[in-house]
PDB file of C-alpha atoms in Angstrom:
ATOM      1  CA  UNK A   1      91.046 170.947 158.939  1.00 57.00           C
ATOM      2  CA  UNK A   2      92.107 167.270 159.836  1.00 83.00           C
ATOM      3  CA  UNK A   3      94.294 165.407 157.554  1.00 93.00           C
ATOM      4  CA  UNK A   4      94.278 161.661 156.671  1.00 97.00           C
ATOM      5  CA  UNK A   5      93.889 160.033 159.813  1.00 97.00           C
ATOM      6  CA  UNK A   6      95.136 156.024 160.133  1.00 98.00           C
ATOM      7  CA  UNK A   7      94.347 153.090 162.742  1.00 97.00           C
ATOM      8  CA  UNK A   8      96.459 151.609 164.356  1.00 97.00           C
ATOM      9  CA  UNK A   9      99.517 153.688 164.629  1.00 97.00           C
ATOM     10  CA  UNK A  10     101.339 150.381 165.524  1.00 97.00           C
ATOM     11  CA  UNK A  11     100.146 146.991 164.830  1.00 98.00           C
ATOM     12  CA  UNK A  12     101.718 143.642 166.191  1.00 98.00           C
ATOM     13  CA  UNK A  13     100.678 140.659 164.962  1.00 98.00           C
ATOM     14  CA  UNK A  14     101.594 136.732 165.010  1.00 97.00           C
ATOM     15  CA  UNK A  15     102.351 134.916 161.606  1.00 97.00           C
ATOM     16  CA  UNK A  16      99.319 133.564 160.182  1.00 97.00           C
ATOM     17  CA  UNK A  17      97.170 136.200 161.728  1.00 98.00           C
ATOM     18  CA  UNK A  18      94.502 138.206 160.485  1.00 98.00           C
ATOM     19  CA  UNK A  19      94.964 142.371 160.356  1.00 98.00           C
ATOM     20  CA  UNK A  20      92.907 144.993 159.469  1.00 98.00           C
ATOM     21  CA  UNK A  21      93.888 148.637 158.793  1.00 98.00           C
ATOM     22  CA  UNK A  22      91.867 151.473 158.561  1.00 98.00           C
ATOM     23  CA  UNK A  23      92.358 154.924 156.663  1.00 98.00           C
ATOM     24  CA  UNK A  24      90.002 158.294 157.312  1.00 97.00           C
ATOM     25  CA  UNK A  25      90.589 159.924 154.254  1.00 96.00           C
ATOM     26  CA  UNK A  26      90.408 164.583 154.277  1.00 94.00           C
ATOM     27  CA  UNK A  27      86.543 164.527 154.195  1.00 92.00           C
ATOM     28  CA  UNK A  28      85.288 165.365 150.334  1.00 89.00           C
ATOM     29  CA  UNK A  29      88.329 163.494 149.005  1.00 91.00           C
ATOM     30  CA  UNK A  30      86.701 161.161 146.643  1.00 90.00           C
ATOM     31  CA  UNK A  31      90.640 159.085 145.648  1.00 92.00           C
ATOM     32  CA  UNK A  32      92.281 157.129 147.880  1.00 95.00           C
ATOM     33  CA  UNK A  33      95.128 155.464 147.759  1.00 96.00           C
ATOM     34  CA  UNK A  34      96.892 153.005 149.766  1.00 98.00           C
ATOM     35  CA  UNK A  35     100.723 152.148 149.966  1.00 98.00           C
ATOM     36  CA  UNK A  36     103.473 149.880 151.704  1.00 98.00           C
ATOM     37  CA  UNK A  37     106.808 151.573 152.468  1.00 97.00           C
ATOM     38  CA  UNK A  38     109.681 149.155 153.487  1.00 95.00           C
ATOM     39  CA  UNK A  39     112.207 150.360 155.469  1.00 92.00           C
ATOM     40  CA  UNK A  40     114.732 152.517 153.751  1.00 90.00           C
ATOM     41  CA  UNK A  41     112.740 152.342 150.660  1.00 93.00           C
ATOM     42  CA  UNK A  42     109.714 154.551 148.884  1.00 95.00           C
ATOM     43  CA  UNK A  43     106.035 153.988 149.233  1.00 97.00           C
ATOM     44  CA  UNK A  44     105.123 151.178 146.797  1.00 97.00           C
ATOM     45  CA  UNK A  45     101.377 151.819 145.446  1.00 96.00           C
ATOM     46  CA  UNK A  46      99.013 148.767 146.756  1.00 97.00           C
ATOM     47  CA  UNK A  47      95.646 150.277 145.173  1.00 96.00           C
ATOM     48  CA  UNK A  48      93.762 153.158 144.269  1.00 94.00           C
ATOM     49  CA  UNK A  49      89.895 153.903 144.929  1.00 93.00           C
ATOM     50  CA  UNK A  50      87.827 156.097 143.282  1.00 90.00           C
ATOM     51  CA  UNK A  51      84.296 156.411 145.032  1.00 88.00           C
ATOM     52  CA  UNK A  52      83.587 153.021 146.570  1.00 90.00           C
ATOM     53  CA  UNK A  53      85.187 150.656 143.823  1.00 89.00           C
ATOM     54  CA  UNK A  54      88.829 149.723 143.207  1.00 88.00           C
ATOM     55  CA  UNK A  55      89.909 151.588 139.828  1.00 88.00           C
ATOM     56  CA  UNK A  56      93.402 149.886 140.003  1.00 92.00           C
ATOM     57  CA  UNK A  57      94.771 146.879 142.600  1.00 94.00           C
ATOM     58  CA  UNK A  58      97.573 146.051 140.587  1.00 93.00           C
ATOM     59  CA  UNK A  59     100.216 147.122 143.173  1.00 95.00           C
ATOM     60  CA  UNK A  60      98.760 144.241 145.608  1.00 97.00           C
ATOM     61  CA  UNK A  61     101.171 141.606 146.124  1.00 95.00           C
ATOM     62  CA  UNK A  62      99.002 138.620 146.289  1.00 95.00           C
ATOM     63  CA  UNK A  63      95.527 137.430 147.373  1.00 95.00           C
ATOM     64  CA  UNK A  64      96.456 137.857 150.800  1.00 97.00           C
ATOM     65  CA  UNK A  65      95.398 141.488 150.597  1.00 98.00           C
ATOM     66  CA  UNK A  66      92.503 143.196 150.381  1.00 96.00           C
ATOM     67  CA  UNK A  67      90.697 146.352 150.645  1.00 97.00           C
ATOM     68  CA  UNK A  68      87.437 147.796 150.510  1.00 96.00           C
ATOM     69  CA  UNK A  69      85.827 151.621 150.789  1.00 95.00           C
ATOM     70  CA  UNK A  70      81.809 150.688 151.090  1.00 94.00           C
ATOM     71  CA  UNK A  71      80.591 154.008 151.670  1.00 92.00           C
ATOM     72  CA  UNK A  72      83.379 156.106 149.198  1.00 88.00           C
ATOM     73  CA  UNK A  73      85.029 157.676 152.821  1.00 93.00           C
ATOM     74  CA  UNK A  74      86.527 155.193 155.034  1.00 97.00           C
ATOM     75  CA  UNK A  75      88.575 152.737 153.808  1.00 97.00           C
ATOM     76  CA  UNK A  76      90.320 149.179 155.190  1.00 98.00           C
ATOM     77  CA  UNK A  77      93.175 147.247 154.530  1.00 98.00           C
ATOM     78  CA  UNK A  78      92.500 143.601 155.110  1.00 98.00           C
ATOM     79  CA  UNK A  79      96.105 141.244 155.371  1.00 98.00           C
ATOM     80  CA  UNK A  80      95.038 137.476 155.799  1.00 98.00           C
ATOM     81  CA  UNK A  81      97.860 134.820 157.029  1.00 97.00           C
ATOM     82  CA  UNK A  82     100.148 137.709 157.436  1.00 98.00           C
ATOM     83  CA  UNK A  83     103.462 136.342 156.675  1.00 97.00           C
ATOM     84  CA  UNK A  84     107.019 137.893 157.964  1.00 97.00           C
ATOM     85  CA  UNK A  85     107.447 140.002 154.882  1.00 96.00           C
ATOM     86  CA  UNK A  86     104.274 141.878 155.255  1.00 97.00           C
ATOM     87  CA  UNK A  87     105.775 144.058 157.709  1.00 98.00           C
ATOM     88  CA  UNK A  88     106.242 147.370 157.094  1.00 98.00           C
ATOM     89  CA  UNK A  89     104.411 150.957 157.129  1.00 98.00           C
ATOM     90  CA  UNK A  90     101.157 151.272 155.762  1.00 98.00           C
ATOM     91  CA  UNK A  91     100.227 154.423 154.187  1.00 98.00           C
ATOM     92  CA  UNK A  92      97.321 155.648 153.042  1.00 98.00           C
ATOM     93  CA  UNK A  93      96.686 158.603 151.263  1.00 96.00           C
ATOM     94  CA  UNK A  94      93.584 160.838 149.345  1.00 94.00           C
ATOM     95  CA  UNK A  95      93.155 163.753 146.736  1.00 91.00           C
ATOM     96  CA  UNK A  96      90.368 165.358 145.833  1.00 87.00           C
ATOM     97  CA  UNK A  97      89.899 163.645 142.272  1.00 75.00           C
ATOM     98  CA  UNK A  98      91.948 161.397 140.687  1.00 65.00           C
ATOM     99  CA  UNK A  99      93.365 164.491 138.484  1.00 63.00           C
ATOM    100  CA  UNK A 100      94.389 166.801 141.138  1.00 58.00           C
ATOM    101  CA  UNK A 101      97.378 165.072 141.743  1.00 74.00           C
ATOM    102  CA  UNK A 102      98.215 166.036 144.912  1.00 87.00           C
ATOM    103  CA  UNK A 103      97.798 163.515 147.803  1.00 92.00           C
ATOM    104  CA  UNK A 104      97.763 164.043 151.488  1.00 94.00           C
ATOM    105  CA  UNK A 105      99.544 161.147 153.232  1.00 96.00           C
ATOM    106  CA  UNK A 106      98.491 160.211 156.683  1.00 97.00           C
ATOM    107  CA  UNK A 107     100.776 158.724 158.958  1.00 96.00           C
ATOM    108  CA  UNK A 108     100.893 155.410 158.397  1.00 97.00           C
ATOM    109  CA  UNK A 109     100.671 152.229 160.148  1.00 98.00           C
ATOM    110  CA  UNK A 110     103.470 150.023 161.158  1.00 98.00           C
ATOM    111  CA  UNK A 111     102.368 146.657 161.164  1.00 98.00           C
ATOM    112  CA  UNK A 112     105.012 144.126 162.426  1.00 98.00           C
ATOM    113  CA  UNK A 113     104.585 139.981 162.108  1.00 98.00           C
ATOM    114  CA  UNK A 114     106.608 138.064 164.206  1.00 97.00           C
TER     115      UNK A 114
ATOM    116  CA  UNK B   1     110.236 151.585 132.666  1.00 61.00           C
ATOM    117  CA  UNK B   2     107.906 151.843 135.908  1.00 71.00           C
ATOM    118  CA  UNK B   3     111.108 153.243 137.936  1.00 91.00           C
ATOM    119  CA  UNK B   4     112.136 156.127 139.460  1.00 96.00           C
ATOM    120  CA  UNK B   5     115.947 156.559 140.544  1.00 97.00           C
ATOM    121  CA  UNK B   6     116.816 158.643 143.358  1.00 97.00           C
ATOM    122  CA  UNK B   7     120.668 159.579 144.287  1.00 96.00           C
ATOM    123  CA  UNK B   8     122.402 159.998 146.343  1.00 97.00           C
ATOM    124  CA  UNK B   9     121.335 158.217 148.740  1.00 96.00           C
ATOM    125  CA  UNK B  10     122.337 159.937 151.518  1.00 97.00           C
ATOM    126  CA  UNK B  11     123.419 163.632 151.719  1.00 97.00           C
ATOM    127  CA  UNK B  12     125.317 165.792 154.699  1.00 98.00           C
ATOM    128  CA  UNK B  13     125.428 169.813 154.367  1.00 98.00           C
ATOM    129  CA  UNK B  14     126.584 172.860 155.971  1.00 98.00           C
ATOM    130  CA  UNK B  15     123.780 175.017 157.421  1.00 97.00           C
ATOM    131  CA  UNK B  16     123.396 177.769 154.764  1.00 97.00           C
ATOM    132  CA  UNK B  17     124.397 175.282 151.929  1.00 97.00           C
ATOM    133  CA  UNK B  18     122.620 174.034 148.807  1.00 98.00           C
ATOM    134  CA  UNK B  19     120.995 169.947 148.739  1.00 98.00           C
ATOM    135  CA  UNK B  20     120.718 168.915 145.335  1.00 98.00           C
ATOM    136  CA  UNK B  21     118.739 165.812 144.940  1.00 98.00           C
ATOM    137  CA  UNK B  22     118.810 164.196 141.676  1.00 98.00           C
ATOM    138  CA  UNK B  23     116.072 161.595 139.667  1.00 98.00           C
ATOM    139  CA  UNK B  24     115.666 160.022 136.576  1.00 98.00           C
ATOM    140  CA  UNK B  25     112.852 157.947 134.787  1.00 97.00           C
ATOM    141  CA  UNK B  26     112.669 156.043 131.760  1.00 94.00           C
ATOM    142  CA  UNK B  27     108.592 156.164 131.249  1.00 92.00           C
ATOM    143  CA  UNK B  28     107.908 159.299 128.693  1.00 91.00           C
ATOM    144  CA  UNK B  29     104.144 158.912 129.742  1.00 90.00           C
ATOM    145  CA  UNK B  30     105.224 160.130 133.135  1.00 92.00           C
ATOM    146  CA  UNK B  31     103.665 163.774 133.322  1.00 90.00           C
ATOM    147  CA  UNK B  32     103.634 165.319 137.202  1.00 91.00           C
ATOM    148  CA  UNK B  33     106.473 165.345 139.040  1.00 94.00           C
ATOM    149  CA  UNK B  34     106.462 165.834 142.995  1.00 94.00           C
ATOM    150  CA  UNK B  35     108.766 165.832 145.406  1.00 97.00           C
ATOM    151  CA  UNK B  36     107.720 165.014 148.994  1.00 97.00           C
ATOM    152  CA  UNK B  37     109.265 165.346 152.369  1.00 97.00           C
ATOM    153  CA  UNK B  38     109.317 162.852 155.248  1.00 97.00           C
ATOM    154  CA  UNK B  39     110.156 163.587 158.869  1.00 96.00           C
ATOM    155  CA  UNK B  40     110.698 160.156 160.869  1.00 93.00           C
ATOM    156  CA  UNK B  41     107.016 158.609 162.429  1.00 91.00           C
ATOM    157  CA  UNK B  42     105.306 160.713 159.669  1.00 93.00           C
ATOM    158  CA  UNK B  43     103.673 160.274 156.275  1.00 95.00           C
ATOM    159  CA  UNK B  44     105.325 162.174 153.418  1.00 96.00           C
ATOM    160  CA  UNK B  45     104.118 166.033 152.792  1.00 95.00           C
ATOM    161  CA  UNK B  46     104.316 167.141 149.559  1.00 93.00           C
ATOM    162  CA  UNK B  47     106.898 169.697 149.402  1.00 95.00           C
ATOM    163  CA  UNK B  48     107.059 171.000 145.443  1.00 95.00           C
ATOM    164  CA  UNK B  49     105.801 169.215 142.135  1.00 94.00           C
ATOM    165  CA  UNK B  50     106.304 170.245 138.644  1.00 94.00           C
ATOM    166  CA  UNK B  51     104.857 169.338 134.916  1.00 91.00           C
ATOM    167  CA  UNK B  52     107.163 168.508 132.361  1.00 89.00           C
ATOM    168  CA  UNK B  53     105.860 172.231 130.216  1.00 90.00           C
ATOM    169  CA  UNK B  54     108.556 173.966 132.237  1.00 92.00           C
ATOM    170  CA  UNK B  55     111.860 173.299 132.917  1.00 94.00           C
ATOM    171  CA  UNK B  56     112.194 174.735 136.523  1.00 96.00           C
ATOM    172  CA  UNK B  57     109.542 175.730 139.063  1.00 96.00           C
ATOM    173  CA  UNK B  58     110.581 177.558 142.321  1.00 96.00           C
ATOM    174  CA  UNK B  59     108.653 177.640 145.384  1.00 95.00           C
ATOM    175  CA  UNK B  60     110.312 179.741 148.518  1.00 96.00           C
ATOM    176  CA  UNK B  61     113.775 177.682 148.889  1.00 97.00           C
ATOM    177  CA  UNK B  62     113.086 174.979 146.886  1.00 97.00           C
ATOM    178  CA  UNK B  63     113.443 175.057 143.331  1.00 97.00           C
ATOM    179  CA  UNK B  64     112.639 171.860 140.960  1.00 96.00           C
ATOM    180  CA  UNK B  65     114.877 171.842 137.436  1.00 96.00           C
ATOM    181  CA  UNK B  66     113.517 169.488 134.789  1.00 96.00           C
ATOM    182  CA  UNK B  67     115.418 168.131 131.692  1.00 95.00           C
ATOM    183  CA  UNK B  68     112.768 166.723 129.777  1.00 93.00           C
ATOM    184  CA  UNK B  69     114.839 165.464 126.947  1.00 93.00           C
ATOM    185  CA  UNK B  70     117.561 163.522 129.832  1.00 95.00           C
ATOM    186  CA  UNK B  71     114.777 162.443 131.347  1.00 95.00           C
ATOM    187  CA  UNK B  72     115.776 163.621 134.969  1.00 96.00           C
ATOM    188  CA  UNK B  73     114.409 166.297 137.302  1.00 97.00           C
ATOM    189  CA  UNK B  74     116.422 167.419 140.461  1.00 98.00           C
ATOM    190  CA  UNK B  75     115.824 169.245 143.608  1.00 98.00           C
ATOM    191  CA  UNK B  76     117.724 172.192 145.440  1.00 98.00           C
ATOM    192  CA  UNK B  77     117.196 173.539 148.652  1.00 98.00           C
ATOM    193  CA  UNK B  78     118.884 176.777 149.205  1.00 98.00           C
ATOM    194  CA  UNK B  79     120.275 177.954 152.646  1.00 98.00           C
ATOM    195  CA  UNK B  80     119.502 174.479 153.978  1.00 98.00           C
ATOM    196  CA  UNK B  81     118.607 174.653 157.404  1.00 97.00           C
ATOM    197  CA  UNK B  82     118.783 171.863 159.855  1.00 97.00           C
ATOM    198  CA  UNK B  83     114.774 171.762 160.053  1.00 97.00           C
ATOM    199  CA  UNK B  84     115.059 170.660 156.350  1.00 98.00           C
ATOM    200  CA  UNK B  85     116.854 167.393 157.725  1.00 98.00           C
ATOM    201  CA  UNK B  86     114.439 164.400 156.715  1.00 98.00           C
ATOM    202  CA  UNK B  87     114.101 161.879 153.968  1.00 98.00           C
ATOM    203  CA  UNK B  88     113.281 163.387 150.303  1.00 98.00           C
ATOM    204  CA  UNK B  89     111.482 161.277 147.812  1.00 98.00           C
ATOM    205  CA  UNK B  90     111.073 162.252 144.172  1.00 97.00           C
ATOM    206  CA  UNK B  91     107.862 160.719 142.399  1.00 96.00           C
ATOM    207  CA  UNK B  92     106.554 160.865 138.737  1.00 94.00           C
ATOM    208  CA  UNK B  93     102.536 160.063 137.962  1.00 91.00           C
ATOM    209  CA  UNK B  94     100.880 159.480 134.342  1.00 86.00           C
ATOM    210  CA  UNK B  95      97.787 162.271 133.733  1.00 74.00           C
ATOM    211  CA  UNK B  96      94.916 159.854 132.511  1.00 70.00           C
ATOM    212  CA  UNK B  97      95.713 156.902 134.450  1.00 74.00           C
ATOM    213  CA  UNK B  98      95.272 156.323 138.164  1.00 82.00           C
ATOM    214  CA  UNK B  99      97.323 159.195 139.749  1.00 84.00           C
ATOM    215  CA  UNK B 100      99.378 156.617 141.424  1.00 90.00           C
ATOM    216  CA  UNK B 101     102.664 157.498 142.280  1.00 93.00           C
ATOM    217  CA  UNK B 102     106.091 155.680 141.433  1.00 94.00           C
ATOM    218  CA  UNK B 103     108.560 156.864 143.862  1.00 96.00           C
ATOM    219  CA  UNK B 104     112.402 156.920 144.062  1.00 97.00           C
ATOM    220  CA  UNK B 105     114.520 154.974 146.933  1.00 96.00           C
ATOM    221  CA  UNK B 106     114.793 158.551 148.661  1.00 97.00           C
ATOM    222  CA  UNK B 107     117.788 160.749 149.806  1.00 98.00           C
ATOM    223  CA  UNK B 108     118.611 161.100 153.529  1.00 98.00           C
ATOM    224  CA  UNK B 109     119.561 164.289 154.594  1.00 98.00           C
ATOM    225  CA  UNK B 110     121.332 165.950 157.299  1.00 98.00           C
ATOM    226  CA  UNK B 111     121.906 169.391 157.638  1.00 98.00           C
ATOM    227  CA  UNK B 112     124.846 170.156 159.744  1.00 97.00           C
ATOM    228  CA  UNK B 113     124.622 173.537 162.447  1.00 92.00           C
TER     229      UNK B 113
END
């Protein structure tokens, strides 16, 4: 079946801009979980949904981010005035309930601000 | 006492050796244990996890041991081949809370032909 599927696969943006990221969680999945790897480092945890509402955003670095999951599937990563130090990859990743534990990663998404 | 260390950092073996990948935490909440695997351009895969009830969980070539009272958990990969060159995270999780994973710096390694 198809895994966790991400938009872009490669994101260039200026300083200051506005981004958007997109995750297609494994269908069913009802946690999802977004995450920022740096290069050379591990995924840091941005925030978790369960269903359509944010269950923990603590791992967001300021109020520059943003995400939302309106309908419980899809969800979107929203960056505003995207400085130099947001880039990195993007990950997202789902489970089927919070309590299975296991997560399927998708691919990520490399955004880059110059 | 929300981190994860990973070491070594990086890690070169002979084709048919054992990688032993070590980790250590300092949160006694923590209660799953994975260990993932990532190829370059990829997300991690999960590769083996383990609950602290058992001290060593093997799953084809890759065995995780788990010292509950040191507080670290390792992982060996026997006969390492060079498809099992990648990057190897550790990760620990708290049962109850949000399933979010802390992970550990990760351990590049190569496997040599």
């Amino acid at each position: 079946g198809a895994g966790v599927s991400q938009t872009p696969s490669n994101k260039v943006t200026e300083k200051g801009k506005y981004v958007e990221l997109r995750c297609d969680p494994i269908s069913g999945h009802t946690a999802l979980y977004w995450y920022r790897q740096s290069l050379g480092q591990g995924p840091e945890f941005l925030i978790y949904f369960q269903g359509t509402g944010a269950a923990d955003d603590s791992g967001l670095p300021n109020d520059r981010f943003f995400a939302v999951r309106p309908e419980g599937s899809v969800s979107t990563l929203k960056i505003q005035r995207t400085e130099r130090g947001d880039s990195a990859v993007y990950l997202c990743a789902s489970s089927l309930t919070r309590s299975a534990y296991e997560q399927y990663f998708g691919p990520g998404t490399r955004l880059t601000v110059t | 006492q929300q981190q994860v260390k990973q070491s070594p950092q990086s890690l070169i073996v002979q084709k048919g050796g054992i990688s032993i990948i070590n980790c250590a935490y300092e949160n006694t909440a923590f209660d799953y244990f994975p260990w993932y695997q990532q190829f370059p351009g990829k997300g991690p895969a999960l590769l083996i996890a383990i609950r602290p009830d058992v001290s060593e969980k093997k799953e084809g070539r890759f065995t995780i041991s788990f010292n509950k009272s040191a507080k670290q958990f390792s992982l060996h990969i026997m006969d390492s081949q060079p498809g099992d060159s990648a990057t190897y995270f550790c990760a620990a999780s708290i049962e109850g809370n949000t399933g979010k994973l802390i992970f550990g710096q990760g351990t590049t390694l190569q496997v040599k032909p």
